[in-house]
CSV table of C-alpha atoms in Angstrom, one decimal:
chain,number,residue,atom,x,y,z
A,7,PHE,CA,10.4,56.3,21.6
A,8,LYS,CA,9.3,54.0,24.4
A,9,THR,CA,11.3,53.7,27.6
A,10,SER,CA,10.7,50.8,30.0
A,11,GLN,CA,9.8,51.4,33.6
A,12,VAL,CA,13.1,49.7,34.6
A,13,ASP,CA,15.1,52.2,32.6
A,14,ILE,CA,13.1,55.1,34.1
A,15,SER,CA,13.7,53.7,37.6
A,16,GLN,CA,17.4,53.2,37.0
A,17,ARG,CA,17.9,56.7,35.5
A,18,ALA,CA,15.8,58.3,38.3
A,19,LYS,CA,18.1,56.7,40.9
A,20,GLN,CA,21.2,58.0,39.1
A,21,LEU,CA,19.8,61.5,38.9
A,22,TRP,CA,18.9,61.4,42.6
A,23,THR,CA,22.4,60.3,43.5
A,24,GLN,CA,24.3,62.7,41.2
A,25,PHE,CA,22.2,65.8,41.7
A,26,VAL,CA,19.5,65.8,44.4
A,27,VAL,CA,20.5,64.0,47.5
A,28,GLU,CA,22.3,66.1,50.1
A,29,GLY,CA,26.1,65.9,49.5
A,30,ALA,CA,25.6,64.8,45.8
A,31,PRO,CA,28.7,65.4,43.6
A,32,HIS,CA,26.7,67.9,41.6
A,33,GLU,CA,24.0,68.9,44.1
A,34,ILE,CA,21.5,71.3,42.7
A,35,ASN,CA,20.0,74.1,44.8
A,36,ILE,CA,16.4,73.1,45.5
A,37,ASP,CA,14.2,73.5,48.6
A,38,SER,CA,13.7,70.6,51.0
A,39,PHE,CA,10.0,70.1,50.1
A,40,THR,CA,11.0,69.5,46.4
A,41,LYS,CA,13.7,67.1,47.5
A,42,SER,CA,11.3,65.2,49.7
A,43,GLU,CA,8.7,65.0,46.9
A,44,ILE,CA,11.4,63.6,44.5
A,45,LYS,CA,12.5,61.1,47.2
A,46,ASN,CA,8.9,59.9,47.6
A,47,ARG,CA,8.5,59.5,43.9
A,48,LEU,CA,11.5,57.2,43.6
A,49,LEU,CA,9.1,54.5,44.8
A,50,HIS,CA,7.1,55.0,41.5
A,51,PRO,CA,9.3,56.9,39.2
A,52,SER,CA,8.1,58.7,36.1
A,53,ARG,CA,9.5,60.9,33.4
A,54,GLU,CA,8.0,63.9,35.0
A,55,MET,CA,9.2,63.4,38.6
A,56,PHE,CA,12.0,66.0,38.3
A,57,ASP,CA,9.9,68.7,36.6
A,58,GLU,CA,9.5,70.7,39.8
A,59,ALA,CA,13.2,70.6,40.5
A,60,VAL,CA,14.0,71.8,36.9
A,61,ALA,CA,11.5,74.6,37.2
A,62,SER,CA,13.0,75.6,40.6
A,63,VAL,CA,16.6,75.7,39.2
A,64,ILE,CA,15.4,77.7,36.1
A,65,SER,CA,13.6,80.2,38.3
A,66,LEU,CA,16.7,80.7,40.5
A,67,MET,CA,18.8,81.2,37.4
A,68,LYS,CA,16.4,83.8,36.1
A,69,ASP,CA,16.1,85.7,39.4
A,70,ASN,CA,19.8,85.7,40.0
A,71,PHE,CA,21.0,86.6,36.5
A,72,TYR,CA,23.0,89.9,36.5
């Protein structure tokens, strides 16, 4: 299934606004370096641009599971 660059760009901006930017309605807990990297990648978004954030959240969930 092929996704256009426009679709990827629009979805990346939606994800940024909903989950990554400081004060987002559903802000995820990631470090400032990862946030900065994602912000920089918004200029040339890709399907993989949020992979580090996903890995960070999964790691936090594993480490904080009781």
